[in-house]
Coordinates of C-alpha atoms in Angstrom, one line a residue:
Chain A
M293 CA 31.4 17.5 -99.7
T294 CA 28.1 18.1 -97.9
E295 CA 25.6 15.3 -98.3
F296 CA 22.0 16.1 -99.2
T297 CA 19.7 15.1 -96.4
P298 CA 16.0 14.9 -97.0
D299 CA 13.8 16.5 -94.5
E300 CA 13.0 13.6 -92.2
S301 CA 10.2 15.3 -90.4
R302 CA 8.1 15.3 -93.5
P303 CA 7.7 11.7 -94.4
N304 CA 6.0 11.6 -97.9
A305 CA 6.9 13.3 -101.1
L306 CA 3.5 15.0 -101.4
A307 CA 4.0 16.8 -98.1
R308 CA 7.5 17.9 -99.2
A309 CA 6.1 19.2 -102.5
W310 CA 3.5 21.2 -100.5
D311 CA 6.4 22.8 -98.5
S312 CA 8.5 23.7 -101.6
D313 CA 9.1 27.3 -102.6
I314 CA 7.0 27.0 -105.7
A315 CA 4.0 25.6 -103.8
Y316 CA 4.4 28.3 -101.2
S317 CA 4.4 31.1 -103.7
F318 CA 1.4 29.4 -105.4
R319 CA -0.6 29.3 -102.2
R320 CA 0.2 32.9 -101.5
S321 CA -1.1 34.1 -104.9
P322 CA -5.0 34.1 -105.2
L323 CA -4.8 35.1 -108.9
A324 CA -2.6 32.1 -109.7
I325 CA -5.0 29.7 -107.8
I326 CA -8.0 31.1 -109.7
A327 CA -6.1 30.9 -113.0
A328 CA -5.1 27.3 -112.3
V329 CA -8.6 26.3 -111.3
V330 CA -10.2 27.9 -114.4
S331 CA -7.6 26.3 -116.8
L332 CA -7.9 23.0 -115.1
I333 CA -11.7 23.0 -115.4
I334 CA -11.6 23.8 -119.1
I335 CA -8.8 21.3 -119.8
L336 CA -10.6 18.5 -117.9
A337 CA -14.0 19.4 -119.5
A338 CA -12.3 19.3 -122.9
V339 CA -10.5 16.0 -122.3
F340 CA -13.6 14.3 -121.1
A341 CA -15.9 16.1 -123.6
P342 CA -17.4 12.8 -125.0
W343 CA -18.5 11.8 -121.5
I344 CA -19.6 15.2 -120.2
A345 CA -21.3 16.7 -123.3
P346 CA -25.1 16.2 -123.0
H347 CA -25.3 15.8 -126.8
D348 CA -23.0 14.6 -129.6
P349 CA -22.9 17.7 -131.8
F350 CA -21.4 15.8 -134.8
N351 CA -23.8 13.0 -135.0
P352 CA -26.6 14.1 -137.4
A353 CA -28.9 11.3 -136.1
T354 CA -29.3 12.9 -132.7
L355 CA -29.9 16.4 -134.1
N356 CA -33.3 17.8 -134.4
L357 CA -33.6 20.9 -136.7
M358 CA -36.8 21.9 -134.7
D359 CA -34.5 22.5 -131.8
G360 CA -32.6 25.2 -133.8
F361 CA -32.1 28.7 -132.3
T362 CA -33.2 27.8 -128.7
P363 CA -32.2 30.6 -126.4
P364 CA -30.3 29.6 -123.2
M365 CA -32.3 28.2 -120.3
E366 CA -35.6 28.6 -122.1
P367 CA -37.7 25.7 -123.4
N368 CA -37.8 25.4 -127.2
A369 CA -41.0 26.7 -128.8
F370 CA -41.7 23.4 -130.7
T371 CA -40.0 20.6 -128.7
G372 CA -39.9 22.1 -125.2
N373 CA -36.3 20.9 -124.8
V374 CA -34.2 23.1 -122.5
Y375 CA -30.5 23.8 -123.3
W376 CA -28.1 25.5 -120.8
L377 CA -26.4 27.6 -123.3
G378 CA -29.0 27.4 -126.2
T379 CA -28.6 25.8 -129.6
D380 CA -27.3 27.0 -133.0
N381 CA -29.1 27.0 -136.3
Q382 CA -28.9 23.3 -136.8
G383 CA -30.2 22.5 -133.3
R384 CA -26.7 21.7 -131.9
D385 CA -26.3 22.2 -128.2
V386 CA -23.9 25.2 -127.8
F387 CA -22.5 23.8 -124.5
S388 CA -21.5 20.5 -126.3
T389 CA -20.0 22.2 -129.3
I390 CA -17.9 24.4 -126.9
L391 CA -16.6 21.3 -125.1
F392 CA -15.6 19.6 -128.3
G393 CA -14.3 23.0 -129.7
A394 CA -12.1 23.5 -126.7
R395 CA -10.8 20.0 -127.2
I396 CA -9.6 20.8 -130.6
S397 CA -8.2 24.2 -129.6
L398 CA -6.3 22.7 -126.7
F399 CA -5.0 19.8 -128.8
V400 CA -3.7 22.2 -131.5
G401 CA -2.3 24.5 -128.8
F402 CA -0.4 21.7 -126.8
M403 CA 0.9 20.0 -129.9
A404 CA 2.1 23.3 -131.4
V405 CA 3.9 24.2 -128.2
L406 CA 5.4 20.7 -128.0
F407 CA 6.6 21.1 -131.6
A408 CA 8.1 24.6 -131.0
M409 CA 9.7 23.4 -127.8
V410 CA 11.4 20.3 -129.3
L411 CA 12.6 22.3 -132.3
G412 CA 13.7 25.3 -130.2
I413 CA 15.4 23.3 -127.5
T414 CA 17.3 21.1 -130.0
L415 CA 18.5 24.1 -132.0
G416 CA 19.2 26.1 -128.9
L417 CA 21.3 23.4 -127.3
I418 CA 23.3 22.8 -130.5
A419 CA 23.8 26.5 -131.1
G420 CA 24.8 27.2 -127.5
Y421 CA 27.1 24.2 -127.2
R422 CA 28.8 24.3 -130.5
G423 CA 29.0 28.0 -131.1
G424 CA 30.8 29.1 -134.3
W425 CA 29.0 29.4 -137.6
V426 CA 26.1 27.1 -136.6
D427 CA 25.4 29.5 -133.8
S428 CA 25.6 32.7 -135.8
L429 CA 23.5 31.2 -138.6
L430 CA 20.7 30.1 -136.3
M431 CA 20.7 33.4 -134.4
R432 CA 20.6 35.4 -137.6
V433 CA 17.5 33.4 -138.7
A434 CA 16.0 33.9 -135.3
D435 CA 16.7 37.7 -135.4
V436 CA 15.0 38.0 -138.8
Q437 CA 12.1 35.8 -137.7
L438 CA 11.5 37.9 -134.6
T439 CA 10.9 41.0 -136.7
F440 CA 7.7 39.4 -137.9
P441 CA 4.6 39.1 -135.6
S442 CA 4.2 35.4 -134.9
I443 CA 0.5 35.2 -135.8
L444 CA 1.3 36.7 -139.2
L445 CA 4.1 34.2 -139.6
A446 CA 1.8 31.3 -138.7
L447 CA -0.7 32.5 -141.2
L448 CA 1.9 32.8 -144.0
I449 CA 3.5 29.4 -143.2
F450 CA 0.0 27.9 -143.1
G451 CA -0.9 29.4 -146.5
V452 CA 2.3 28.3 -148.1
A453 CA 2.1 24.8 -146.7
R454 CA -1.5 24.5 -147.8
G455 CA -0.4 25.3 -151.3
F456 CA 2.1 22.5 -151.3
I457 CA -0.3 19.8 -150.1
P458 CA -2.3 18.0 -152.8
P459 CA -6.0 19.1 -152.8
A460 CA -7.2 15.7 -151.8
Y461 CA -5.4 15.8 -148.5
R462 CA -5.9 19.4 -147.6
E463 CA -8.9 18.9 -145.2
A464 CA -7.4 15.9 -143.5
M465 CA -4.0 17.4 -143.0
A466 CA -5.2 20.9 -142.0
I467 CA -4.8 20.3 -138.2
W468 CA -1.3 19.0 -138.6
V469 CA -0.3 21.8 -140.9
L470 CA -1.8 24.2 -138.4
I471 CA 0.3 22.7 -135.6
V472 CA 3.5 22.9 -137.6
A473 CA 2.8 26.5 -138.8
I474 CA 2.1 27.8 -135.3
G475 CA 5.1 25.8 -133.9
L476 CA 7.4 27.1 -136.6
A477 CA 6.3 30.6 -135.8
E478 CA 7.2 30.2 -132.1
W479 CA 10.4 28.2 -131.9
V480 CA 12.7 31.2 -131.7
Q481 CA 11.8 32.1 -128.1
Y482 CA 12.9 28.6 -126.9
A483 CA 16.0 28.5 -129.0
R484 CA 17.2 31.9 -127.7
V485 CA 16.6 31.1 -124.0
V486 CA 18.1 27.6 -124.2
R487 CA 21.1 28.9 -126.2
G488 CA 21.8 31.5 -123.6
A489 CA 21.5 29.1 -120.7
T490 CA 23.6 26.5 -122.4
M491 CA 26.4 28.9 -123.0
V492 CA 26.5 29.5 -119.3
E493 CA 26.1 25.9 -118.2
K494 CA 28.7 24.4 -120.6
N495 CA 31.6 26.1 -118.8
K496 CA 30.6 24.8 -115.4
E497 CA 32.5 22.1 -113.7
Y498 CA 30.0 19.3 -113.9
V499 CA 29.9 19.6 -117.7
Q500 CA 33.7 19.7 -117.8
A501 CA 33.8 16.6 -115.6
A502 CA 31.3 14.8 -118.0
R503 CA 33.5 15.7 -120.9
V504 CA 36.6 14.4 -119.2
I505 CA 35.0 11.1 -118.6
G506 CA 34.5 11.0 -122.3
A507 CA 30.7 11.3 -122.4
H508 CA 29.1 11.7 -125.9
P509 CA 28.1 15.4 -126.6
A510 CA 24.5 14.3 -127.2
K511 CA 24.5 12.7 -123.7
I512 CA 26.0 15.7 -122.1
L513 CA 23.4 18.0 -123.7
L514 CA 20.4 15.8 -122.9
R515 CA 21.3 14.3 -119.5
H516 CA 23.4 17.1 -118.0
I517 CA 22.6 20.5 -119.5
L518 CA 19.0 20.1 -120.5
P519 CA 17.6 19.6 -117.0
N520 CA 19.4 22.7 -115.8
V521 CA 17.9 25.0 -118.5
M522 CA 14.3 23.7 -118.3
G523 CA 13.1 26.3 -115.8
P524 CA 12.7 29.3 -118.2
V525 CA 11.6 26.9 -120.9
L526 CA 8.5 26.0 -118.8
V527 CA 7.6 29.7 -118.4
I528 CA 7.8 30.3 -122.1
A529 CA 5.9 27.1 -122.8
T530 CA 3.0 28.2 -120.6
I531 CA 2.8 31.7 -122.1
G532 CA 3.4 30.1 -125.5
L533 CA 0.3 27.8 -124.9
A534 CA -1.9 30.9 -124.5
L535 CA -0.3 32.4 -127.7
A536 CA -0.8 29.2 -129.6
I537 CA -4.5 28.9 -128.6
I538 CA -5.1 32.5 -129.7
A539 CA -3.2 31.9 -132.9
E540 CA -5.2 28.8 -133.7
A541 CA -8.5 30.7 -132.9
T542 CA -7.4 33.6 -135.1
L543 CA -6.6 31.4 -138.1
S544 CA -9.8 29.3 -137.7
F545 CA -11.8 32.5 -137.3
L546 CA -10.3 33.8 -140.6
G547 CA -11.5 30.6 -142.1
V548 CA -8.1 29.2 -142.9
G549 CA -7.5 27.0 -139.9
V550 CA -9.2 23.7 -138.9
P551 CA -11.8 22.4 -141.4
P552 CA -15.4 23.1 -140.6
T553 CA -16.1 19.5 -139.8
Q554 CA -13.8 19.8 -136.7
P555 CA -14.8 23.2 -135.3
S556 CA -12.5 24.7 -132.8
L557 CA -13.4 27.7 -130.5
G558 CA -12.2 30.1 -133.3
T559 CA -14.5 28.4 -135.8
L560 CA -17.4 28.6 -133.4
I561 CA -16.9 32.3 -132.9
R562 CA -16.8 32.7 -136.7
I563 CA -20.1 30.8 -137.0
G564 CA -21.6 32.9 -134.1
Q565 CA -20.6 36.2 -135.8
G566 CA -23.0 35.3 -138.6
F567 CA -26.0 35.2 -136.2
L568 CA -25.2 38.5 -134.5
F569 CA -27.5 40.5 -136.7
S570 CA -30.4 38.2 -136.3
G571 CA -30.2 38.4 -132.5
E572 CA -28.9 34.9 -131.6
W573 CA -26.2 36.3 -129.4
W574 CA -25.6 33.2 -127.4
I575 CA -24.0 31.3 -130.3
L576 CA -21.3 34.0 -130.3
L577 CA -21.0 34.9 -126.7
F578 CA -20.3 31.6 -125.0
P579 CA -17.5 30.3 -127.2
S580 CA -15.9 33.8 -126.9
I581 CA -16.0 33.7 -123.2
T582 CA -14.6 30.2 -123.1
L583 CA -11.7 31.2 -125.4
L584 CA -11.0 34.3 -123.3
A585 CA -11.1 32.5 -120.0
L586 CA -8.8 29.8 -121.3
A587 CA -6.3 32.2 -122.9
L588 CA -6.3 34.6 -120.0
S589 CA -6.0 32.0 -117.2
V590 CA -3.1 30.2 -119.0
N591 CA -1.4 33.6 -119.5
L592 CA -1.8 34.5 -115.8
L593 CA -0.4 31.1 -114.8
G594 CA 2.6 31.8 -117.1
D595 CA 3.1 35.2 -115.5
W596 CA 3.0 33.8 -112.0
L597 CA 5.4 31.0 -113.0
R598 CA 7.9 33.5 -114.4
D599 CA 7.8 35.5 -111.1
A600 CA 8.0 32.3 -109.0
L601 CA 10.9 30.9 -110.8
N602 CA 12.8 34.1 -110.9
P603 CA 15.3 34.1 -108.0
R604 CA 15.8 37.8 -108.2
L605 CA 12.2 38.5 -107.3
R606 CA 12.2 36.2 -104.2
Chain B
M43 CA 29.3 53.4 -140.5
I44 CA 29.4 52.4 -144.2
A45 CA 30.3 48.8 -143.2
F46 CA 27.3 48.7 -140.8
I47 CA 24.9 50.0 -143.5
L48 CA 26.4 47.5 -146.0
R49 CA 26.0 44.6 -143.6
R50 CA 22.3 45.6 -142.9
L51 CA 21.7 46.0 -146.7
V52 CA 23.2 42.6 -147.4
Q53 CA 21.1 41.0 -144.7
S54 CA 17.9 42.6 -146.1
V55 CA 18.7 41.4 -149.6
I56 CA 19.2 37.8 -148.2
V57 CA 15.9 37.9 -146.5
M58 CA 14.2 39.1 -149.6
L59 CA 15.9 36.4 -151.7
A60 CA 14.7 33.7 -149.2
V61 CA 11.1 35.0 -149.3
A62 CA 11.4 35.2 -153.1
L63 CA 12.6 31.6 -153.2
V64 CA 9.5 30.5 -151.2
S65 CA 7.3 32.5 -153.5
F66 CA 9.0 31.0 -156.6
A67 CA 8.7 27.5 -155.2
L68 CA 4.9 28.1 -154.7
F69 CA 4.6 29.2 -158.3
R70 CA 6.7 26.4 -159.7
F71 CA 5.7 23.3 -157.6
V72 CA 2.1 23.9 -156.6
G73 CA 0.0 22.2 -159.2
D74 CA 0.9 22.3 -162.9
P75 CA 1.3 25.8 -164.1
I76 CA 0.3 24.7 -167.6
A77 CA -2.8 23.0 -166.5
S78 CA -4.0 26.1 -164.8
M79 CA -3.5 28.2 -167.9
V80 CA -4.9 26.1 -170.7
G81 CA -8.2 24.3 -171.3
Q82 CA -8.9 20.5 -171.4
E83 CA -8.6 20.2 -175.2
V84 CA -5.0 21.2 -175.6
T85 CA -2.9 18.3 -176.7
L86 CA 0.2 17.0 -174.9
A87 CA 2.4 18.2 -177.8
E88 CA 1.0 21.7 -177.6
R89 CA 1.5 21.6 -173.8
A90 CA 5.1 20.7 -174.3
E91 CA 5.5 23.5 -176.7
I92 CA 4.0 26.0 -174.2
R93 CA 6.2 24.6 -171.5
E94 CA 9.3 25.2 -173.6
A95 CA 8.1 28.7 -174.7
L96 CA 7.5 29.7 -171.1
G97 CA 10.9 28.5 -170.1
L98 CA 9.7 25.9 -167.7
N99 CA 12.3 23.5 -169.0
D100 CA 15.2 25.9 -168.1
P101 CA 17.5 25.1 -165.2
F102 CA 16.2 26.0 -161.8
I103 CA 18.6 29.0 -161.3
V104 CA 17.6 30.5 -164.7
Q105 CA 13.9 30.2 -163.9
F106 CA 14.4 31.7 -160.4
W107 CA 16.4 34.6 -161.9
N108 CA 13.6 35.2 -164.4
F109 CA 11.0 35.1 -161.6
I110 CA 13.0 37.7 -159.7
A111 CA 13.4 39.9 -162.7
R112 CA 9.7 39.8 -163.4
A113 CA 8.8 40.4 -159.7
A114 CA 11.1 43.4 -159.7
T115 CA 9.0 45.0 -162.4
G116 CA 5.8 44.1 -160.6
D117 CA 4.8 41.2 -162.8
F118 CA 3.3 38.3 -160.8
G119 CA 1.1 36.9 -163.5
I120 CA -2.6 36.4 -163.4
S121 CA -4.8 35.5 -160.4
Y122 CA -6.2 32.0 -160.8
R123 CA -9.4 33.0 -159.0
L124 CA -10.2 36.4 -160.4
Q125 CA -8.4 36.2 -163.8
Q126 CA -6.9 39.6 -163.4
P127 CA -3.2 40.7 -163.3
V128 CA -2.1 40.3 -159.7
M129 CA -0.4 43.6 -159.5
E130 CA -3.6 45.4 -160.7
L131 CA -5.6 43.6 -158.0
I132 CA -3.1 44.5 -155.2
L133 CA -2.7 48.1 -156.4
S134 CA -6.5 48.6 -156.5
R135 CA -6.8 47.4 -152.9
L136 CA -3.7 48.9 -151.5
P137 CA -5.2 52.4 -150.7
A138 CA -7.9 50.8 -148.5
T139 CA -5.2 49.0 -146.4
L140 CA -2.9 52.0 -146.2
E141 CA -5.7 54.4 -145.2
L142 CA -6.8 51.9 -142.5
A143 CA -3.2 51.4 -141.3
L144 CA -2.4 55.1 -141.3
V145 CA -5.5 56.2 -139.4
S146 CA -5.1 53.4 -136.7
G147 CA -1.4 54.2 -136.5
I148 CA -2.2 57.9 -135.8
L149 CA -5.0 56.9 -133.3
A150 CA -2.6 54.6 -131.5
F151 CA 0.1 57.1 -131.3
A152 CA -2.1 60.1 -130.2
F153 CA -4.1 58.2 -127.6
G154 CA -1.1 56.1 -126.5
V155 CA 1.0 59.1 -125.8
G156 CA -1.9 61.0 -124.2
F157 CA -2.9 58.2 -121.9
G158 CA 0.7 57.3 -121.2
V159 CA 1.5 60.9 -120.0
Y160 CA -1.7 61.1 -118.0
T161 CA -1.2 57.8 -116.2
A162 CA 2.4 58.7 -115.4
L163 CA 1.5 62.1 -114.0
R164 CA -1.6 61.1 -112.1
R165 CA -0.4 57.8 -110.9
G166 CA -2.8 57.3 -107.9
S167 CA -6.0 58.5 -109.4
W168 CA -8.9 56.2 -110.2
V169 CA -9.0 57.3 -113.8
S170 CA -5.4 56.1 -114.3
G171 CA -6.3 52.8 -112.6
T172 CA -9.2 52.4 -115.0
I173 CA -7.1 53.1 -118.0
M174 CA -4.4 50.7 -116.9
T175 CA -7.0 47.9 -116.3
V176 CA -8.7 48.4 -119.6
S177 CA -5.4 48.4 -121.4
L178 CA -4.6 45.0 -119.7
I179 CA -7.8 43.6 -121.1
G180 CA -7.0 45.2 -124.5
V181 CA -3.7 43.3 -124.6
S182 CA -5.1 40.0 -123.7
L183 CA -8.1 40.1 -126.1
P184 CA -7.3 38.6 -129.5
T185 CA -7.7 41.2 -132.3
F186 CA -10.6 39.4 -134.0
L187 CA -12.6 39.2 -130.8
I188 CA -12.2 43.0 -130.2
G189 CA -13.5 43.5 -133.7
V190 CA -16.5 41.2 -133.2
L191 CA -17.3 42.8 -129.8
L192 CA -17.1 46.3 -131.3
I193 CA -19.5 45.3 -134.1
W194 CA -21.9 43.8 -131.5
V195 CA -22.0 46.9 -129.4
F196 CA -21.7 49.8 -131.9
A197 CA -23.2 48.3 -135.0
V198 CA -25.8 45.8 -133.8
E199 CA -27.0 47.1 -130.4
L200 CA -26.5 50.8 -130.7
Q201 CA -26.6 51.0 -134.6
W202 CA -24.3 54.0 -134.6
L203 CA -21.7 52.8 -137.0
P204 CA -21.6 50.5 -140.0
S205 CA -20.2 47.0 -139.5
F206 CA -18.6 46.2 -142.8
G207 CA -17.2 47.7 -146.0
R208 CA -15.7 51.1 -146.7
G209 CA -18.8 53.1 -147.2
E210 CA -18.8 55.5 -150.1
T211 CA -15.5 56.1 -151.8
V212 CA -14.3 58.7 -154.3
Y213 CA -11.2 58.8 -156.5
I214 CA -8.2 61.0 -155.9
G215 CA -6.2 61.0 -159.1
N216 CA -6.5 58.0 -161.3
W217 CA -6.5 55.0 -159.0
W218 CA -6.4 56.1 -155.3
R219 CA -9.9 55.3 -154.0
T220 CA -10.3 57.1 -150.7
G221 CA -13.0 56.8 -148.1
L222 CA -11.7 59.7 -146.0
L223 CA -13.6 62.4 -148.0
T224 CA -17.1 61.1 -147.5
E225 CA -19.1 60.9 -144.3
S226 CA -20.0 57.2 -144.7
G227 CA -16.4 56.5 -145.5
R228 CA -15.2 58.1 -142.3
A229 CA -17.9 56.4 -140.3
S230 CA -16.9 53.0 -141.7
L231 CA -13.3 53.6 -140.8
I232 CA -13.8 54.2 -137.1
L233 CA -14.5 50.6 -135.8
P234 CA -11.8 48.9 -137.9
A235 CA -9.2 51.6 -137.0
I236 CA -9.9 51.1 -133.3
T237 CA -9.7 47.3 -133.6
L238 CA -6.4 47.5 -135.4
G239 CA -4.9 50.3 -133.3
L240 CA -5.9 49.1 -129.8
Y241 CA -3.0 46.7 -129.2
Q242 CA -0.5 49.2 -130.5
M243 CA -2.1 52.0 -128.4
T244 CA -1.7 50.0 -125.2
L245 CA 1.9 49.2 -126.2
I246 CA 2.8 52.8 -126.7
M247 CA 0.9 53.9 -123.6
R248 CA 2.8 51.5 -121.4
L249 CA 6.1 52.5 -123.0
V250 CA 5.4 56.3 -122.6
R251 CA 4.2 55.7 -119.0
A252 CA 7.4 53.8 -118.0
E253 CA 9.7 56.2 -119.8
M254 CA 8.0 59.2 -118.2
L255 CA 8.2 57.7 -114.7
E256 CA 11.9 57.1 -115.3
V257 CA 12.6 60.6 -116.7
L258 CA 10.6 62.4 -114.0
R259 CA 13.1 61.0 -111.4
T260 CA 16.2 62.4 -113.1
D261 CA 18.2 65.4 -111.9
Y262 CA 17.6 67.7 -114.9
I263 CA 13.8 67.5 -114.1
K264 CA 14.5 68.5 -110.5
F265 CA 16.7 71.3 -111.8
A266 CA 14.0 72.5 -114.2
R267 CA 11.6 72.6 -111.2
A268 CA 14.2 74.4 -109.2
R269 CA 14.4 77.0 -111.9
G270 CA 10.7 77.6 -111.2
L271 CA 9.4 76.4 -114.5
S272 CA 5.7 75.7 -114.7
N273 CA 4.5 72.1 -114.4
R274 CA 3.4 72.3 -118.0
A275 CA 6.9 73.3 -119.3
V276 CA 8.5 70.6 -117.1
H277 CA 6.2 67.8 -118.1
F278 CA 5.9 68.5 -121.8
G279 CA 8.9 70.6 -122.7
H280 CA 11.5 68.5 -120.8
A281 CA 10.1 65.2 -119.7
L282 CA 7.9 64.1 -122.7
K283 CA 10.4 65.4 -125.2
N284 CA 13.0 63.1 -123.9
T285 CA 10.8 60.0 -123.8
L286 CA 9.8 60.4 -127.5
V287 CA 12.9 58.9 -129.2
P288 CA 12.2 55.3 -128.1
V289 CA 8.5 55.8 -128.5
I290 CA 8.9 57.0 -132.2
T291 CA 11.2 54.0 -132.9
I292 CA 8.7 51.6 -131.4
T293 CA 5.8 53.2 -133.3
G294 CA 7.8 53.0 -136.5
L295 CA 8.5 49.3 -135.9
Q296 CA 4.8 48.7 -135.1
M297 CA 3.8 50.1 -138.5
G298 CA 4.8 46.8 -140.0
S299 CA 2.7 44.9 -137.4
I300 CA -0.2 47.2 -138.1
I301 CA -0.1 46.4 -141.8
A302 CA 0.3 42.7 -140.9
F303 CA -2.6 42.6 -138.4
S304 CA -4.8 44.4 -141.0
I305 CA -5.3 40.9 -142.4
I306 CA -7.4 40.0 -139.4
T307 CA -9.2 43.4 -139.1
E308 CA -10.0 43.5 -142.8
T309 CA -11.5 40.0 -142.6
V310 CA -13.7 40.9 -139.6
F311 CA -15.0 44.1 -141.1
Q312 CA -15.0 42.8 -144.7
W313 CA -12.7 45.7 -145.5
P314 CA -11.8 45.5 -149.2
G315 CA -8.0 45.7 -148.6
V316 CA -4.9 43.6 -149.5
G317 CA -5.1 41.5 -146.3
A318 CA -8.7 40.3 -147.1
L319 CA -7.4 39.5 -150.6
F320 CA -4.6 37.4 -149.1
I321 CA -7.0 35.4 -146.9
R322 CA -9.2 34.6 -149.9
S323 CA -6.2 33.6 -151.9
V324 CA -5.1 31.2 -149.1
Q325 CA -8.6 29.7 -149.0
F326 CA -8.7 29.1 -152.7
V327 CA -4.9 28.4 -153.1
D328 CA -4.6 31.3 -155.5
V329 CA -0.8 31.0 -155.8
P330 CA 0.1 34.2 -157.8
V331 CA -1.7 36.4 -155.2
M332 CA -0.2 34.5 -152.3
A333 CA 3.3 34.8 -153.8
A334 CA 2.9 38.5 -154.5
Y335 CA 1.5 39.2 -151.0
L336 CA 4.4 37.3 -149.4
M337 CA 6.9 39.4 -151.3
L338 CA 5.0 42.7 -150.5
I339 CA 4.8 42.1 -146.8
A340 CA 8.4 41.0 -146.6
L341 CA 9.5 44.1 -148.5
V342 CA 7.5 46.3 -146.1
F343 CA 9.1 44.7 -143.0
V344 CA 12.6 44.7 -144.4
V345 CA 12.3 48.4 -145.4
I346 CA 10.8 49.5 -142.1
N347 CA 13.4 47.6 -140.1
L348 CA 16.2 48.9 -142.2
I349 CA 15.1 52.5 -141.8
V350 CA 14.6 52.1 -138.0
D351 CA 18.0 50.5 -137.7
L352 CA 19.7 53.3 -139.6
L353 CA 17.8 56.0 -137.6
Y354 CA 18.8 54.3 -134.4
Y355 CA 22.4 54.3 -135.5
A356 CA 22.1 58.0 -136.4
V357 CA 20.4 59.0 -133.1
D358 CA 22.2 56.9 -130.5
P359 CA 26.0 57.4 -130.4
R360 CA 26.4 54.6 -127.8
L361 CA 25.4 52.1 -130.5
R362 CA 28.3 53.1 -132.6
V363 CA 30.8 52.5 -129.8
D364 CA 29.3 49.1 -129.1
R365 CA 29.6 48.0 -132.7
A366 CA 33.2 49.2 -132.9
N367 CA 34.0 47.2 -129.7
A368 CA 32.2 44.1 -130.9
K369 CA 34.2 44.1 -134.1
S370 CA 37.7 44.4 -132.6

């Protein structure tokens, strides 16, 4: 047996990571670098929104209706206040609402992906490892679900779930229902990939060895097989994040997503559309650009990751 | 062959039953059906009577069966919000949705095939490059944003086209209201049809382009050229014809998506179709309309998939061999 010898010439882990295949392919792809920078900026801005935002758009005490409809970079006619990206009808700073909106969009997106991932991986591992009727039942369901577009599915699940929730809790539960709806609409991808990879892995020697020792199936699945099938899952998760953000924006735009008290990017675009005809274009344009930049850069990152992790393309 | 059709049919029926179960559960367990039907002054005894008369005390299976029987005849009850029979509501709005879906389907197919062939034949030209880049943007833009941007450019800034509604409509026969026969109706259709068809168009275009490039490399194309056929005959008579089978299949499958995505387009353009009705019913938790729409959309998808599957089976002999092998 050959023993693994770490590269001694590179002393610390950071430098070794810098030399890895993935990092090399990353440094060689300008598009991936731009995409990563853009998504990182938006994600950081969203996470630190309460500290970055110049105004608190949800605190009525700090709002001045006289500031309403201020165009970007121009002083307001009454108050003389200047806003980078202008204000909406209630005098809320558009830049601040975008920061808080992106926060909600990203939260829903990440949680939905997490939910879909956990559900899909669990079912995929079981289906792949067990086989038999569990496998055929799950894959039948997956086949049927794949014939429906996922945004439609999220919409239908959201509508049905909303019906079952008592009216008093509908607003408060909306975000969680949305997360579950989008997650349920996307789990199939993960399940299929994990199932396929598991069917390959389970016949390899290391799994047989684990079985011979008498390891519990749950332990074999989680400790031995799962780490070896995570590569493709990460790719799907990245592209799935872009999909989930768009799905959330679509539902919120249609007025059936997050409640108006917690506007996401989709809600902001919905609000902005109302002011299009009266000429206040900035209320619509800036949230749209943010959504687009976010979805596009995450998507590009996913594309790059897929190519980078695919050994056939190296 | 018969076994395959039977299996697909059984699968379709199971899917419909599952969706029906969800619809039924919505009906039965969301709120109290009695409370939504009668006023405040009805006594508890009377309520119990109505409950018995409506069969709400029957076993679950019996109630479910009754629900399916009524759904099969198109009876979904009365909308909570609009106080009209649900089927009437849906039927009165169905023509709007179908016209929109049909026109955008045709647009997507015509432009998709056209652009696909062009970009495949003129691979290096800057026009092809532009088309491919624009198509990439078309894929990554969410549908609702495309709609909003089109409204901004063509309705607000240029004021060429209307931004909402169907324009003037006239009746064909008793209940089919069409916008295709009036000028304002056609003008109103343009922006929604583009919004709805753009994604499908890029999909078809990329498919046609890839298939064309594949086919143009084959031997029979070289042979056709060797026979001295004109470029036109080679490209359209031989190459395009052989790419169309998968393209038509995909287009057929996409019809379901077009009807589904019409929910988004209809809401953006306030198009008075079935999708907009569904969104309103979700907002107001109008259960009968939601249940009926759920069943309708499931039926559309199941039927389209069934037809496409059967067509595939009829067209592609390899599939038959695969199935036979898989079974043994």
